[in-house]
Tab-separated table of C-alpha atoms in Angstrom:
chain	number	residue	atom	x	y	z
A	14	MET	CA	116.386	128.770	140.657
A	15	ASN	CA	115.685	125.433	142.919
A	16	GLY	CA	117.960	122.891	142.249
A	17	PRO	CA	120.839	122.134	140.460
A	18	ALA	CA	122.645	124.105	137.985
A	19	VAL	CA	122.226	122.769	134.194
A	20	SER	CA	124.987	122.653	131.941
A	21	PRO	CA	123.336	124.337	128.596
A	22	LEU	CA	125.018	121.340	126.387
A	23	SER	CA	123.320	118.660	128.763
A	24	SER	CA	119.784	120.317	128.845
A	25	LEU	CA	119.462	121.612	125.701
A	26	THR	CA	120.458	118.837	123.893
A	27	GLY	CA	119.086	115.359	123.767
A	28	PRO	CA	118.598	112.295	123.830
A	29	MET	CA	115.909	111.818	126.562
A	30	THR	CA	116.060	108.840	128.826
A	31	ASP	CA	113.534	108.200	131.355
A	32	PRO	CA	114.598	106.256	134.796
A	33	PHE	CA	114.090	102.590	132.827
A	34	GLY	CA	115.946	103.205	130.242
A	35	ARG	CA	113.403	104.357	127.747
A	36	THR	CA	115.042	106.748	124.825
A	37	ILE	CA	112.078	109.258	124.692
A	38	THR	CA	111.397	110.277	120.494
A	39	TYR	CA	107.758	110.910	120.667
A	40	LEU	CA	105.573	113.279	121.165
A	41	ARG	CA	101.942	113.703	121.312
A	42	VAL	CA	100.510	117.232	121.765
A	43	SER	CA	97.287	118.497	122.745
A	44	VAL	CA	96.286	121.731	120.996
A	45	THR	CA	92.661	122.375	121.874
A	46	ASP	CA	90.591	120.380	124.595
A	47	ARG	CA	87.617	121.848	122.428
A	48	CYS	CA	86.453	119.276	119.784
A	49	ASP	CA	82.901	119.682	117.379
A	50	LEU	CA	81.828	116.077	118.281
A	51	ARG	CA	80.841	114.602	121.734
A	52	CYS	CA	81.954	111.025	121.774
A	53	PHE	CA	80.071	109.596	124.233
A	54	TYR	CA	83.030	107.654	125.412
A	55	CYS	CA	85.593	110.002	125.908
A	56	MET	CA	83.672	113.079	126.966
A	57	SER	CA	80.203	113.923	128.454
A	58	GLU	CA	77.603	115.659	126.547
A	59	ASP	CA	77.462	118.974	128.400
A	60	MET	CA	81.274	119.656	128.845
A	61	THR	CA	82.889	122.246	130.245
A	62	PHE	CA	86.326	122.924	128.112
A	63	LEU	CA	88.878	125.625	129.896
A	64	PRO	CA	88.999	129.091	129.387
A	65	LYS	CA	90.705	130.097	125.940
A	66	ALA	CA	93.220	132.247	128.176
A	67	ASP	CA	94.535	128.783	129.834
A	68	LEU	CA	95.655	127.702	126.222
A	69	LEU	CA	99.248	127.901	125.095
A	70	THR	CA	99.534	130.989	122.303
A	71	LEU	CA	100.272	129.015	119.541
A	72	GLU	CA	103.719	130.505	119.102
A	73	GLU	CA	104.085	128.761	123.040
A	74	LEU	CA	103.061	125.552	121.317
A	75	ASP	CA	105.510	125.835	118.631
A	76	ARG	CA	108.277	126.936	121.156
A	77	LEU	CA	107.855	123.877	123.307
A	78	CYS	CA	107.660	121.227	120.522
A	79	SER	CA	111.498	122.893	119.116
A	80	ALA	CA	112.920	122.241	122.613
A	81	PHE	CA	111.381	118.328	122.626
A	82	ILE	CA	112.754	118.281	119.079
A	83	ALA	CA	116.202	119.692	119.648
A	84	LYS	CA	115.985	117.068	122.919
A	85	GLY	CA	115.683	114.195	120.466
A	86	VAL	CA	112.017	114.258	119.428
A	87	LYS	CA	111.934	112.750	116.346
A	88	LYS	CA	108.019	112.044	116.060
A	89	LEU	CA	105.411	115.091	116.750
A	90	ARG	CA	101.820	114.267	116.502
A	91	LEU	CA	99.473	117.217	116.948
A	92	THR	CA	96.003	115.527	118.798
A	93	GLY	CA	92.938	117.733	120.528
A	94	GLY	CA	90.318	117.408	121.457
A	95	GLU	CA	89.994	118.065	117.554
A	96	PRO	CA	92.993	119.732	116.750
A	97	LEU	CA	91.895	120.982	113.515
A	98	VAL	CA	89.217	122.906	115.082
A	99	ARG	CA	91.915	125.303	116.781
A	100	ARG	CA	91.769	128.726	115.153
A	101	ASN	CA	95.162	129.391	112.711
A	102	VAL	CA	96.350	125.855	113.904
A	103	MET	CA	97.720	125.657	110.553
A	104	SER	CA	99.853	128.869	111.315
A	105	LEU	CA	101.730	126.254	113.772
A	106	VAL	CA	102.241	123.393	111.605
A	107	ARG	CA	103.114	125.412	108.929
A	108	SER	CA	106.373	126.967	111.466
A	109	LEU	CA	106.457	123.257	112.615
A	110	SER	CA	107.211	122.464	109.362
A	111	ARG	CA	111.213	123.909	109.239
A	112	HIS	CA	112.436	120.765	111.083
A	113	LEU	CA	111.034	118.492	109.137
A	114	GLU	CA	113.375	120.425	106.069
A	115	SER	CA	116.458	120.588	108.536
A	116	GLY	CA	115.851	116.844	109.096
A	117	ALA	CA	115.415	117.430	113.273
A	118	LEU	CA	111.685	115.690	112.848
A	119	ARG	CA	111.177	112.893	111.277
A	120	GLU	CA	106.978	112.994	110.918
A	121	LEU	CA	105.071	115.767	112.040
A	122	THR	CA	101.118	113.969	111.974
A	123	LEU	CA	97.909	114.725	113.256
A	124	THR	CA	94.748	112.624	115.213
A	125	THR	CA	91.946	114.206	113.629
A	126	ASN	CA	87.917	113.120	113.705
A	127	GLY	CA	87.931	114.215	110.218
A	128	THR	CA	85.270	116.483	110.177
A	129	GLN	CA	88.156	119.445	109.080
A	130	LEU	CA	90.195	117.523	107.160
A	131	ALA	CA	88.104	118.769	103.565
A	132	LYS	CA	89.435	121.684	104.291
A	133	HIS	CA	93.136	121.638	105.866
A	134	ALA	CA	93.868	118.307	103.968
A	135	LYS	CA	95.647	119.590	100.400
A	136	GLU	CA	98.083	122.345	102.675
A	137	LEU	CA	99.014	119.509	105.504
A	138	ALA	CA	100.527	118.021	102.816
A	139	GLU	CA	102.294	121.035	101.719
A	140	CYS	CA	103.724	121.335	105.036
A	141	GLY	CA	105.033	118.022	105.075
A	142	VAL	CA	102.850	115.537	106.208
A	143	ARG	CA	102.496	112.308	105.027
A	144	ARG	CA	100.529	110.466	106.502
A	145	ILE	CA	97.764	110.849	109.576
A	146	ASN	CA	95.716	109.014	112.048
A	147	VAL	CA	91.296	109.221	111.278
A	148	SER	CA	88.840	108.469	114.400
A	149	LEU	CA	86.271	106.801	113.101
A	150	ASP	CA	84.156	103.756	114.627
A	151	THR	CA	81.630	103.107	112.569
A	152	LEU	CA	80.346	103.377	108.402
A	153	ASP	CA	76.753	103.489	109.741
A	154	PRO	CA	75.156	106.729	110.124
A	155	GLN	CA	72.958	106.336	112.107
A	156	LYS	CA	75.471	104.207	114.697
A	157	PHE	CA	77.921	107.240	114.147
A	158	ARG	CA	75.555	110.187	115.348
A	159	ALA	CA	75.245	108.050	118.415
A	160	ILE	CA	78.152	107.162	119.128
A	161	THR	CA	79.339	110.855	118.236
A	162	ARG	CA	75.598	112.155	120.075
A	163	TRP	CA	75.278	114.453	116.671
A	164	GLY	CA	78.043	114.032	113.594
A	165	GLU	CA	77.496	113.679	109.798
A	166	ILE	CA	79.513	111.014	108.582
A	167	ASP	CA	79.528	112.372	105.401
A	168	LYS	CA	81.730	114.973	106.697
A	169	VAL	CA	84.382	112.591	107.907
A	170	LEU	CA	83.995	110.236	104.402
A	171	GLU	CA	84.353	113.417	102.490
A	172	GLY	CA	87.473	114.951	104.463
A	173	ILE	CA	89.133	111.182	104.331
A	174	GLU	CA	89.091	111.148	100.437
A	175	ALA	CA	90.201	114.668	100.264
A	176	ALA	CA	93.154	113.844	102.286
A	177	ARG	CA	93.587	110.733	99.920
A	178	SER	CA	93.387	112.584	97.188
A	179	ALA	CA	95.905	115.180	98.729
A	180	GLY	CA	98.613	112.363	99.126
A	181	LEU	CA	98.175	111.983	102.621
A	182	ALA	CA	98.433	107.909	103.833
A	183	VAL	CA	95.144	107.720	105.809
A	184	LYS	CA	94.549	105.649	108.918
A	185	ILE	CA	92.080	104.595	110.532
A	186	ASN	CA	91.338	104.307	114.388
A	187	ALA	CA	88.346	102.837	115.576
A	188	VAL	CA	87.441	102.316	119.417
A	189	ALA	CA	86.250	98.465	120.054
A	190	LEU	CA	82.908	99.095	121.816
A	191	LYS	CA	80.494	96.450	123.180
A	192	ASN	CA	77.321	95.691	121.716
A	193	LEU	CA	77.252	98.873	119.374
A	194	ASN	CA	80.831	98.344	116.570
A	195	GLU	CA	81.760	95.033	117.591
A	196	GLU	CA	79.682	93.148	115.016
A	197	GLU	CA	80.877	96.230	112.103
A	198	ILE	CA	84.462	95.185	112.773
A	199	PRO	CA	85.122	93.139	109.679
A	200	ALA	CA	83.222	95.073	107.619
A	201	LEU	CA	85.066	98.012	108.492
A	202	MET	CA	88.326	96.160	107.618
A	203	GLN	CA	87.677	95.506	104.647
A	204	TRP	CA	86.415	98.876	103.711
A	205	ALA	CA	89.597	100.239	104.801
A	206	HIS	CA	91.647	98.093	103.355
A	207	GLY	CA	89.774	98.130	100.440
A	208	LYS	CA	91.049	101.641	100.019
A	209	GLY	CA	94.396	101.594	101.003
A	210	MET	CA	94.180	102.329	104.338
A	211	GLY	CA	95.314	100.976	107.814
A	212	LEU	CA	92.848	100.163	110.570
A	213	THR	CA	93.615	100.101	114.339
A	214	LEU	CA	91.081	99.026	116.991
A	215	ILE	CA	91.883	100.350	119.814
A	216	GLU	CA	90.383	98.896	123.846
A	217	VAL	CA	88.177	101.606	125.921
A	218	MET	CA	90.692	103.862	128.085
A	219	PRO	CA	89.577	104.680	131.612
A	220	MET	CA	89.752	108.158	131.505
A	221	GLY	CA	87.559	111.708	132.817
A	222	GLU	CA	84.098	111.170	133.788
A	223	ILE	CA	81.795	110.408	130.825
A	224	GLY	CA	78.043	109.848	133.079
A	225	THR	CA	78.007	106.376	132.453
A	226	GLY	CA	80.361	103.733	133.358
A	227	ARG	CA	82.990	102.210	130.942
A	228	ILE	CA	82.513	98.553	131.751
A	229	ASP	CA	79.484	97.885	129.382
A	230	GLN	CA	81.168	99.749	126.612
A	231	TYR	CA	85.060	97.844	127.316
A	232	LEU	CA	85.712	94.931	124.842
A	233	PRO	CA	88.601	93.189	125.265
A	234	LEU	CA	91.160	92.617	121.890
A	235	SER	CA	92.049	89.342	122.908
A	236	LEU	CA	88.277	88.374	121.765
A	237	VAL	CA	87.723	90.646	118.878
A	238	ARG	CA	91.421	88.813	117.229
A	239	ALA	CA	89.932	85.514	118.284
A	240	ARG	CA	87.064	86.402	116.385
A	241	LEU	CA	88.427	87.885	113.164
A	242	ALA	CA	91.195	84.493	113.078
A	243	GLN	CA	87.790	82.479	112.452
A	244	GLN	CA	87.148	84.913	109.580
A	245	PHE	CA	90.563	85.761	108.183
A	246	THR	CA	94.781	84.723	107.675
A	247	LEU	CA	96.501	86.530	110.827
A	248	THR	CA	99.983	87.060	110.394
A	249	ASP	CA	101.749	88.849	112.584
A	250	LEU	CA	104.256	91.630	112.272
A	251	GLU	CA	107.299	92.857	113.757
A	252	GLU	CA	107.259	96.522	112.250
A	253	SER	CA	106.046	100.128	114.647
A	254	THR	CA	105.262	103.411	114.037
A	255	GLY	CA	106.513	104.169	116.642
A	256	GLY	CA	103.287	104.480	118.218
A	257	PRO	CA	101.629	101.766	120.768
A	258	ALA	CA	100.278	99.202	118.489
A	259	ARG	CA	100.895	96.030	117.472
A	260	TYR	CA	100.192	95.212	113.894
A	261	VAL	CA	99.044	91.875	111.947
A	262	SER	CA	98.235	91.626	108.271
A	263	VAL	CA	95.418	90.075	106.800
A	264	SER	CA	96.042	87.546	103.958
A	265	GLU	CA	92.163	88.568	102.366
A	266	THR	CA	92.733	91.804	102.139
A	267	GLY	CA	96.315	92.329	101.607
A	268	GLY	CA	95.682	94.788	104.723
A	269	LYS	CA	97.340	95.576	107.767
A	270	LEU	CA	95.520	95.762	111.070
A	271	GLY	CA	96.552	97.688	114.804
A	272	PHE	CA	95.642	96.497	118.088
A	273	ILE	CA	96.237	98.849	120.728
A	274	THR	CA	95.630	97.255	123.994
A	275	PRO	CA	95.767	99.197	127.567
A	276	MET	CA	93.666	97.049	129.108
A	277	THR	CA	94.603	93.177	128.141
A	278	HIS	CA	97.708	93.329	127.272
A	279	ASN	CA	99.974	97.051	128.406
A	280	PHE	CA	102.482	98.133	126.070
A	281	CYS	CA	104.587	99.718	129.114
A	282	GLU	CA	108.116	98.098	128.254
A	283	SER	CA	108.571	99.930	124.988
A	284	CYS	CA	107.305	103.467	125.588
A	285	ASN	CA	108.734	106.034	123.579
A	286	ARG	CA	106.074	108.758	124.544
A	287	VAL	CA	105.367	111.376	126.641
A	288	ARG	CA	102.331	113.894	126.260
A	289	ILE	CA	101.439	117.685	126.904
A	290	THR	CA	98.244	119.519	127.358
A	291	CYS	CA	97.143	122.875	125.409
A	292	THR	CA	97.645	124.559	128.986
A	293	GLY	CA	101.522	123.055	128.469
A	294	THR	CA	101.040	120.087	131.348
A	295	LEU	CA	103.325	117.271	130.934
A	296	HIS	CA	101.875	113.896	131.367
A	297	THR	CA	104.748	111.469	130.971
A	298	CYS	CA	101.864	108.742	130.781
A	299	LEU	CA	98.831	108.321	129.673
A	300	GLY	CA	97.188	106.554	132.494
A	301	HIS	CA	98.624	108.237	135.571
A	302	GLU	CA	97.565	111.121	137.174
A	303	ASP	CA	101.452	112.264	137.045
A	304	ALA	CA	101.822	116.337	135.574
A	305	SER	CA	105.076	118.382	135.183
A	306	ASP	CA	103.650	122.324	134.646
A	307	LEU	CA	105.985	123.572	131.387
A	308	ARG	CA	104.178	126.935	131.656
A	309	LYS	CA	105.849	128.256	134.463
A	310	PRO	CA	109.234	128.151	132.736
A	311	LEU	CA	108.271	128.195	129.179
A	312	ARG	CA	106.801	132.049	130.330
A	313	ALA	CA	110.134	132.518	133.168
A	314	SER	CA	112.767	133.030	130.483
A	315	SER	CA	112.752	133.755	126.501
A	316	GLU	CA	115.745	131.183	127.264
A	317	ASP	CA	115.045	127.862	127.045
A	318	ALA	CA	117.221	126.553	130.098
A	319	LEU	CA	114.977	126.940	132.253
A	320	LEU	CA	112.255	125.108	130.239
A	321	SER	CA	114.705	122.204	129.422
A	322	ALA	CA	116.163	121.523	132.907
A	323	ALA	CA	112.056	121.461	133.556
A	324	ILE	CA	111.486	118.612	130.787
A	325	ASP	CA	114.288	116.857	131.907
A	326	ARG	CA	112.874	116.619	135.890
A	327	ALA	CA	109.558	114.843	134.519
A	328	ILE	CA	110.947	112.602	132.076
A	329	GLY	CA	112.976	111.582	135.308
A	330	LEU	CA	109.674	110.872	137.197
A	331	LYS	CA	108.307	108.903	134.113
A	332	PRO	CA	106.517	105.615	135.605
A	333	LYS	CA	107.195	102.238	134.923
A	334	GLY	CA	103.809	101.702	133.872
A	335	HIS	CA	99.867	102.887	133.919
A	336	ASP	CA	97.383	102.455	136.515
A	337	PHE	CA	94.599	101.461	133.899
A	338	ILE	CA	91.592	98.603	135.167
A	339	ILE	CA	88.441	98.404	133.999
A	340	ASP	CA	85.881	95.639	135.819
A	341	ARG	CA	82.743	95.567	138.096
A	342	ARG	CA	84.924	96.467	140.621
A	343	HIS	CA	86.863	99.806	139.197
A	344	ASN	CA	84.027	101.137	137.179
A	345	ARG	CA	85.223	104.792	137.549
A	346	PRO	CA	87.409	106.462	135.795
A	347	SER	CA	91.587	105.238	136.661
A	348	VAL	CA	92.707	109.267	135.630
A	349	SER	CA	90.289	112.165	136.494
A	350	ARG	CA	91.683	114.088	133.245
A	351	HIS	CA	89.371	113.469	130.030
A	352	MET	CA	91.245	111.936	126.981
A	353	SER	CA	90.604	115.787	125.505
A	354	VAL	CA	92.452	117.580	127.745
A	355	THR	CA	95.867	114.380	127.948
A	356	GLY	CA	95.902	114.441	124.257
A	357	GLY	CA	94.586	111.294	122.009
């Protein structure tokens, strides 16, 4: 083995601290790059997905997640692609729930497009999942089909109601899209808040070739917030859910509104997150081309010393901030990988 000897105690247990003093407590894991929708800002219509043989098995994903939990991760989010299209994914959720029962993990959650929620919501709740994020950019069926290329909004709305009936707290994530859903944002917020759900708005991120440029999609949330402030009373909140959103309360609706602004105001100074792809590649920054292979050490030994050492080396390379930029001179992806590969 190359590199310094690894102390089992120092390597196998947390905390993980990057070169800038940020402690890593939040892991996002993509269980598949596949999705049953083709949102035009995320994917090209004719996506080439990874061969299934390249993906980590569910057992390997469990072991990898467990290694991070042993090293101080307290929040674990399963993502995709669409995580619920992965065959037998609920067996992974059930297995990971043991860390909730032991107290090692504070939260197990997922981000989903909602199309499969009606089938899985009850079991998710039984596994200790308490809240989920559902990606939904519009309530208009025709716009929804245009954004997703073939999606049926009724399936998503049915899934949201199934989740709420199962006792899951639901937060809606919406990507702000210029000339498409920007006029609908107030109504989307009022709908979500009226059902007791939060809403988080997200700026388009320049990740992966999608067949068109993103400059014509990009809507700065600074502008959205200014428009909303003309109609609603927005009060900044100090609270955080461990992610990159900044929150306000909306007096008129009694609800909470989040803003994720990688373009207009990056959130790197407090970043506590890393991401793992479905092939076992660790990305310490969403907006960098950094990559560390964890599949090789994972498969090289049934013990976790090699894996833990590889994790430590990767965390030691986490950059200070991301490289995202969208303007007329940079109308290209800042990073080549698609969000569906990285994990949302």
